[in-house]
Tab-separated table of C-alpha atoms and ligand atoms in Angstrom:
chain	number	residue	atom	x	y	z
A	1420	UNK	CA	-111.990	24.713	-19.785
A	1421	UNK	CA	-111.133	27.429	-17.178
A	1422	UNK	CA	-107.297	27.962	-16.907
A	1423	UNK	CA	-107.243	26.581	-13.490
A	1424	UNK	CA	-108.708	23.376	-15.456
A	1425	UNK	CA	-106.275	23.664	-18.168
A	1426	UNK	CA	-103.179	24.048	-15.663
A	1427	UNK	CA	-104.400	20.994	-13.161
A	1428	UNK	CA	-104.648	18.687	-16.127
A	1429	UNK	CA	-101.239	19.730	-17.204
A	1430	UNK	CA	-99.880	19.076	-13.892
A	1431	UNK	CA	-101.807	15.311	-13.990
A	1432	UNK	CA	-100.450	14.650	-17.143
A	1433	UNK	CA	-97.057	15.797	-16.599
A	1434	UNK	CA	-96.582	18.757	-19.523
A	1435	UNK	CA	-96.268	20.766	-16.444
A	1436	UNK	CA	-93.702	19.799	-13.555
A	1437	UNK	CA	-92.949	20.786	-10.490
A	1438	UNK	CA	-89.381	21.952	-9.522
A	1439	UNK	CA	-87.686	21.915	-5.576
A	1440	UNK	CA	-85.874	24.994	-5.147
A	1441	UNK	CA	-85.430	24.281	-1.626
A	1442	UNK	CA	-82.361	23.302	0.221
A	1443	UNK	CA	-83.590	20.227	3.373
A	1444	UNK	CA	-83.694	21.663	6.953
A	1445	UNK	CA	-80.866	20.382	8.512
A	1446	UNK	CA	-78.482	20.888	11.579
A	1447	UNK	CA	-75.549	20.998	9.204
A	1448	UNK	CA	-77.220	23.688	6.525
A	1449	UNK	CA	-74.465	26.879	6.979
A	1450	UNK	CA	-76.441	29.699	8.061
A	1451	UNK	CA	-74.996	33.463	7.752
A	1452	UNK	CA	-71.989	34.409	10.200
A	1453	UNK	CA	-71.544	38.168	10.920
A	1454	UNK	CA	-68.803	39.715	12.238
A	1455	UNK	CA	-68.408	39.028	16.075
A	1456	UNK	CA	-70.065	42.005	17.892
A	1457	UNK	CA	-73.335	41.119	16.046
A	1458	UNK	CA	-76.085	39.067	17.181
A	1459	UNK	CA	-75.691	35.518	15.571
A	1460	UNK	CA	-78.252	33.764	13.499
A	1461	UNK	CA	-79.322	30.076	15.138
A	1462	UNK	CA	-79.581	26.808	12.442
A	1463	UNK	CA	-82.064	24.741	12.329
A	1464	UNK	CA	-82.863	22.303	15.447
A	1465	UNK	CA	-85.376	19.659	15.699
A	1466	UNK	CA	-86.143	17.805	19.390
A	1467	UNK	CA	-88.078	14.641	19.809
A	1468	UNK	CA	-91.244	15.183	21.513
A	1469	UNK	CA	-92.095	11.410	20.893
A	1470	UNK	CA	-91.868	8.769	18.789
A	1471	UNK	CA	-94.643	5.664	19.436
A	1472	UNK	CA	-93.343	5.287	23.104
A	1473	UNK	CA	-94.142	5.833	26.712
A	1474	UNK	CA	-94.010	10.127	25.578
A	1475	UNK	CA	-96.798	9.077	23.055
A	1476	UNK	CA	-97.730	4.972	22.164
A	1477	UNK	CA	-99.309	5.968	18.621
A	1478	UNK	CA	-97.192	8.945	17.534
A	1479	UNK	CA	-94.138	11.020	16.688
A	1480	UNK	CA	-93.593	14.652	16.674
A	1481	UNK	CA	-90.587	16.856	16.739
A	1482	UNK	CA	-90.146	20.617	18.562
A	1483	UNK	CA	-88.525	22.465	15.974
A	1484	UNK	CA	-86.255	25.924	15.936
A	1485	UNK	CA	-84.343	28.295	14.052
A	1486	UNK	CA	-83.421	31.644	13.060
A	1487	UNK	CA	-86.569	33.532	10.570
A	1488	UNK	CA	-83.269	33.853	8.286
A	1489	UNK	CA	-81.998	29.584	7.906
A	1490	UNK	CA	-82.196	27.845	5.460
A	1491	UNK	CA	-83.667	28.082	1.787
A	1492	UNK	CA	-85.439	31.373	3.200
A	1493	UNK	CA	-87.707	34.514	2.243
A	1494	UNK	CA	-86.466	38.146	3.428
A	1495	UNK	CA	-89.727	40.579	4.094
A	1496	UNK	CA	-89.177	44.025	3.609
A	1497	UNK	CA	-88.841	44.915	7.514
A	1498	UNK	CA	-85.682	42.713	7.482
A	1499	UNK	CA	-83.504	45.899	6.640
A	1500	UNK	CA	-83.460	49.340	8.233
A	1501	UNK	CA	-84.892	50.922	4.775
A	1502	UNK	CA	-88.294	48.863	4.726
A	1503	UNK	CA	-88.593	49.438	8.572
A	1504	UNK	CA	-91.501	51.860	7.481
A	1505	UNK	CA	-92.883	49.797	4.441
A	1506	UNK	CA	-96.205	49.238	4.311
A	1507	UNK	CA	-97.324	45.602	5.166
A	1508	UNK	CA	-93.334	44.700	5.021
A	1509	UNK	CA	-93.761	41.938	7.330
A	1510	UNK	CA	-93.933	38.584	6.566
A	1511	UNK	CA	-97.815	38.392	7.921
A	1512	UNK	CA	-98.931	41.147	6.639
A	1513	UNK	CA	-97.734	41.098	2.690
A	1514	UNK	CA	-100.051	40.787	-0.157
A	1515	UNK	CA	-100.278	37.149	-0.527
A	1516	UNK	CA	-100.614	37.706	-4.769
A	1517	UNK	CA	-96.476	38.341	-4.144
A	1518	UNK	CA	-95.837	34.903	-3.238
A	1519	UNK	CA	-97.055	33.861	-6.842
A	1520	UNK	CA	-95.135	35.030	-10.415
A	1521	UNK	CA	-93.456	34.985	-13.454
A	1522	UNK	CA	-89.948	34.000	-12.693
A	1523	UNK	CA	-86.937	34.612	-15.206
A	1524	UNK	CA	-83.576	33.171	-14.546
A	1525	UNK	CA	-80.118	34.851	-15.168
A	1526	UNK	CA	-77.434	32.445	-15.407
A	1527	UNK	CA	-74.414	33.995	-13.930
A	1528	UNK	CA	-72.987	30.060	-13.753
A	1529	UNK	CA	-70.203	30.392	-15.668
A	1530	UNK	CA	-68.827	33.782	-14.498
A	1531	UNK	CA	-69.258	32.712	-10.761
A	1532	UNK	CA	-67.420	29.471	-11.523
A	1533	UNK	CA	-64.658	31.924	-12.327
A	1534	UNK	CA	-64.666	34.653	-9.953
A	1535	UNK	CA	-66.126	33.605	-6.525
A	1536	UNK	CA	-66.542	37.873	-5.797
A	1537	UNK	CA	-68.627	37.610	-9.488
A	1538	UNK	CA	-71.196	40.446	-9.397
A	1539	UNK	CA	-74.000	40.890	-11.557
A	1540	UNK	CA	-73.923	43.963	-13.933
A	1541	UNK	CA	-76.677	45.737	-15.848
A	1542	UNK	CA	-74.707	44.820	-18.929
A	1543	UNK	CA	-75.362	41.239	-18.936
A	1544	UNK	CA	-79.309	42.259	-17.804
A	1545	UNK	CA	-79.942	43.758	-21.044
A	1546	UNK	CA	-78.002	41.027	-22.344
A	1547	UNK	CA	-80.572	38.105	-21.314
A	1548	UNK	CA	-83.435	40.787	-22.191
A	1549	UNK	CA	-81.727	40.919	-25.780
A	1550	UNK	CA	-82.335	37.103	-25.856
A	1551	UNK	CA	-85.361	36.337	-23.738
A	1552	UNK	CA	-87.508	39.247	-24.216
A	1553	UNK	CA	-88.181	42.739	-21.160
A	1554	UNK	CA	-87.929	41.224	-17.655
A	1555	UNK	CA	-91.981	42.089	-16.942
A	1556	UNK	CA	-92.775	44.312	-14.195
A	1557	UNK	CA	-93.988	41.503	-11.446
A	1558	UNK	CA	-91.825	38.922	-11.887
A	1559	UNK	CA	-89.369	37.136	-9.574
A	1560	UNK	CA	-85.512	37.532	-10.699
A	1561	UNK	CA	-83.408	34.864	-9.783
A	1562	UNK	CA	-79.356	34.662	-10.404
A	1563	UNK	CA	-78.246	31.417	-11.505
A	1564	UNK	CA	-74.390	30.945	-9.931
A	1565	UNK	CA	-74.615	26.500	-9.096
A	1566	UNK	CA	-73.433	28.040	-5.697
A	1567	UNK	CA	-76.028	25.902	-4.177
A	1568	UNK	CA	-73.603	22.877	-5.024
A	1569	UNK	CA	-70.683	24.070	-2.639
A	1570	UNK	CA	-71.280	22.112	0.920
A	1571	UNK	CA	-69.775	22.946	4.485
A	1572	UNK	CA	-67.297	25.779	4.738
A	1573	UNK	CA	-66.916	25.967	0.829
A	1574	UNK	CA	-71.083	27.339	0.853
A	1575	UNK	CA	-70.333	30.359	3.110
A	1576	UNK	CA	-66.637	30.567	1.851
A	1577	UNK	CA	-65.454	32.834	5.317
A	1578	UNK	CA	-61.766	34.231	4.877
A	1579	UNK	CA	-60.085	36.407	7.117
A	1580	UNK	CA	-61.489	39.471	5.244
A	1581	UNK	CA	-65.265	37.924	5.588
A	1582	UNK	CA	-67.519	36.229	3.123
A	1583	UNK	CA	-66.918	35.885	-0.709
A	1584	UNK	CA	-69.789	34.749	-2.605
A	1585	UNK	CA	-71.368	36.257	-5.664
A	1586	UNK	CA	-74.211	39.129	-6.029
A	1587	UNK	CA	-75.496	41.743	-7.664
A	1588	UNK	CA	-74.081	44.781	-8.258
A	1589	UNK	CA	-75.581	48.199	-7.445
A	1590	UNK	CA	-76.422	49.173	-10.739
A	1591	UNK	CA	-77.776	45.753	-11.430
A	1592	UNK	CA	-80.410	45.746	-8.359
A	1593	UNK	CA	-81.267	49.397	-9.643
A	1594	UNK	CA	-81.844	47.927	-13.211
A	1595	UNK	CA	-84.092	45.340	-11.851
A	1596	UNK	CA	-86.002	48.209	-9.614
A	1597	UNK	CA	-86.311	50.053	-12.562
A	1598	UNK	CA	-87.914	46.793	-14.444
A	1599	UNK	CA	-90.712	46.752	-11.569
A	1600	UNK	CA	-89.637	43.099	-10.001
A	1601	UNK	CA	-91.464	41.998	-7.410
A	1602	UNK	CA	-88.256	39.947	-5.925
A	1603	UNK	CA	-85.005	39.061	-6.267
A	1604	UNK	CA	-83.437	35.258	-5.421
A	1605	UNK	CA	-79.778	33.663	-4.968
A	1606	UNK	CA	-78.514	30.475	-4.360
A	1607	UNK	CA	-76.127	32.175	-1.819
A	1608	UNK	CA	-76.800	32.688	1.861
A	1609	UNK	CA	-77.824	35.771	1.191
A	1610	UNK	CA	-79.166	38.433	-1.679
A	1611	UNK	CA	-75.903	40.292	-1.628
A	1612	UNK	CA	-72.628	39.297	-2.568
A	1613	UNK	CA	-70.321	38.743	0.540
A	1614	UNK	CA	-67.732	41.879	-0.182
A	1615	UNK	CA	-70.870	43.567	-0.448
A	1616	UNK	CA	-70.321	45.291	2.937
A	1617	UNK	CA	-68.173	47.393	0.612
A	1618	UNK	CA	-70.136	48.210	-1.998
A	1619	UNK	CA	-72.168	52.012	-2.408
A	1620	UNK	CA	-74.529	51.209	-0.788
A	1621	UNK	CA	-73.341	48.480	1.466
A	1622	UNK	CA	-75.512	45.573	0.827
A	1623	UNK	CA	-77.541	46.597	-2.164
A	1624	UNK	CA	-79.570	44.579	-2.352
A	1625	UNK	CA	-80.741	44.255	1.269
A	1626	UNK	CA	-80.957	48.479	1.397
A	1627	UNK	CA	-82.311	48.930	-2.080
A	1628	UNK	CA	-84.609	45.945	-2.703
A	1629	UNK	CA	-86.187	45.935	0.775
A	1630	UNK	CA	-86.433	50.066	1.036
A	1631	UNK	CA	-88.467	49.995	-1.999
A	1632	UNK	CA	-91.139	47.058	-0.524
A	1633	UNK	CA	-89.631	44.323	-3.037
A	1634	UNK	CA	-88.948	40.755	-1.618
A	1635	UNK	CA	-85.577	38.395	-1.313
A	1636	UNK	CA	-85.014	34.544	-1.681
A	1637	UNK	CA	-81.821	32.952	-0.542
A	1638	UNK	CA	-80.238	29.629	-0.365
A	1639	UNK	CA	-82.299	28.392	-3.454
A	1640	UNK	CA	-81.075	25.623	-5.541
A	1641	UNK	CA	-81.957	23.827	-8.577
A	1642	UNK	CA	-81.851	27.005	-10.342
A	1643	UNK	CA	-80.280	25.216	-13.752
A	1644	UNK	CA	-83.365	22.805	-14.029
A	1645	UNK	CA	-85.442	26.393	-14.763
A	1646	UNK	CA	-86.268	27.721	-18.257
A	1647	UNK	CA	-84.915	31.201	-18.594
A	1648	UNK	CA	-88.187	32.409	-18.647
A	1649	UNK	CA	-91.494	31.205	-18.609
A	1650	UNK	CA	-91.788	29.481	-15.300
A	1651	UNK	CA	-94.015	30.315	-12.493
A	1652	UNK	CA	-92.373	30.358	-9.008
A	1653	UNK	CA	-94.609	29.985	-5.737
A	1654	UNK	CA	-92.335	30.974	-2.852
A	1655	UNK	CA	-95.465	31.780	0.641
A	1656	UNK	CA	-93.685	32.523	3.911
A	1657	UNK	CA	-94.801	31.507	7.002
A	1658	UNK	CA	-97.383	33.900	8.118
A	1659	UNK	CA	-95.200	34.977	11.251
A	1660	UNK	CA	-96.510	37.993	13.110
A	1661	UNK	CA	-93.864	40.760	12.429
A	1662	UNK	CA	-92.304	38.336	11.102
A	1663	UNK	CA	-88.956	39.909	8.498
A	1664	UNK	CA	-88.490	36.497	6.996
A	1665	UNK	CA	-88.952	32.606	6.938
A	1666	UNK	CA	-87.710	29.257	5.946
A	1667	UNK	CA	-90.231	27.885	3.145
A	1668	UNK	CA	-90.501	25.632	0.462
A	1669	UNK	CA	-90.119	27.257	-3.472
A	1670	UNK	CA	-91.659	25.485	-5.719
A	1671	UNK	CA	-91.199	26.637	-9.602
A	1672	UNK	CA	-93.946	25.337	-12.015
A	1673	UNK	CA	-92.477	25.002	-15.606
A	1674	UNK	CA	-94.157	23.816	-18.782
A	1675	UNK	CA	-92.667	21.133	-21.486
A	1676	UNK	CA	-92.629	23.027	-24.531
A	1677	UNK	CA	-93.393	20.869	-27.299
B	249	MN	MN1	-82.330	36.538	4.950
């Protein structure tokens, strides 16, 4: 048997499953709110084209919109100022072989159920490496935090001073550079925590993930039904032309162990 055979058969007879990491497009999904003087992202919208009536007897169709950025999304390279000049950095132009990958799974769960500002440190990187083996250059990195269960104003958590929602810290996005990921994934709205306007660098790891060609996932959930490692996570944007992001489905593929 080829492994293609070998891993349909598994998928047939259920020793492999398929995991939803993706949040439903919805009107009432939060989607990030900057500071005033910004431009604003838009949420998702869907409009009724027709639906079996005079506008169409037989069928139904929708006109949907939104912002590249809503919803259980993918961040391209080009999305931040220091992967303007990246190579293929938009979302039509990247190596499709990206979009498919080892994934390994920090839980930060309990920490962020403590501290809602809870950043990732190198520390606990080594930490899960101790226990799970060397994240592999290539794989997908995603940060575990059950954020993905807050709804409504709790998700984006907006005080007076801004956003507060967990991330990773400097030194933790430069440990995972330094490990060769190909991308890094939150439940949050976004890859950075939402102080992280003060961090150094502000937003790491928008400036440091994206300036060195590397991918971001946001607004994932279902991150405690993964194995720390050993999963495979298929994550293709739309191919939009210049595109610096896009809602998509994430689908993780993870094995029974016997
Ligand atoms: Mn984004």
């Amino acid at each position: 048997m080829t492994v293609l055979d070998t891993l349909t058969k598994a998928l047939a007879g259920g020793r492999v499953q398929v995991v939803d990491l993706t949040h439903t497009l919805d009107p009432d999904f939060p989607v990030i709110v900057l500071p005033a003087e910004f431009g604003q992202c838009a949420r998702f919208r869907m409009d009724e084209v027709s639906a079996y009536d005079h506008r169409g007897p037989a069928w139904k169709w929708h006109n949907i919109s939104m912002s590249e950025h809503t919803g259980t999304h993918f961040d391209a390279p080009i999305h931040w100022v220091t992967g303007r000049d990246v190579a293929n950095g938009s979302t039509d132009a990247i190596d499709p072989a990206a979009f498919i990958g080892p994934v390994c799974v920090i839980d930060c769960s309990v920490g962020a159920a403590a501290d809602e500002d809870y950043t990732l440190q190198p520390a606990e990187i080594e930490a899960w490496e101790a226990a799970h083996g060397p994240i592999p250059a290539g794989a997908w990195v995603l940060m575990r935090t059950d954020w993905s269960r807050r709804q409504g104003a709790e998700y984006l958590n907006l005080r007076a001073d801004g956003a507060h929602s967990p991330g990773p810290s400097p030194n933790a996005v430069r440990a995972l550079l330094d490990r060769g990921i190909i991308g890094f994934g939150t439940e949050c709205v976004g890859t950075d925590a939402g102080q992280a306007a003060h961090f150094d660098p502000p937003y790491p790891a928008h400036a440091m993930l994206h300036g060195a060609g590397k991918y971001g996932l946001q607004c994932l959930k279902n991150l405690d039904k993964l194995p720390p490692t050993g999963a495979v996570l298929i994550c293709p944007p739309l191919k939009i032309r210049g595109g610096t992001g896009s809602p998509l489905r994430v689908l993780a593929l993870v094995e029974e162990i016997a």
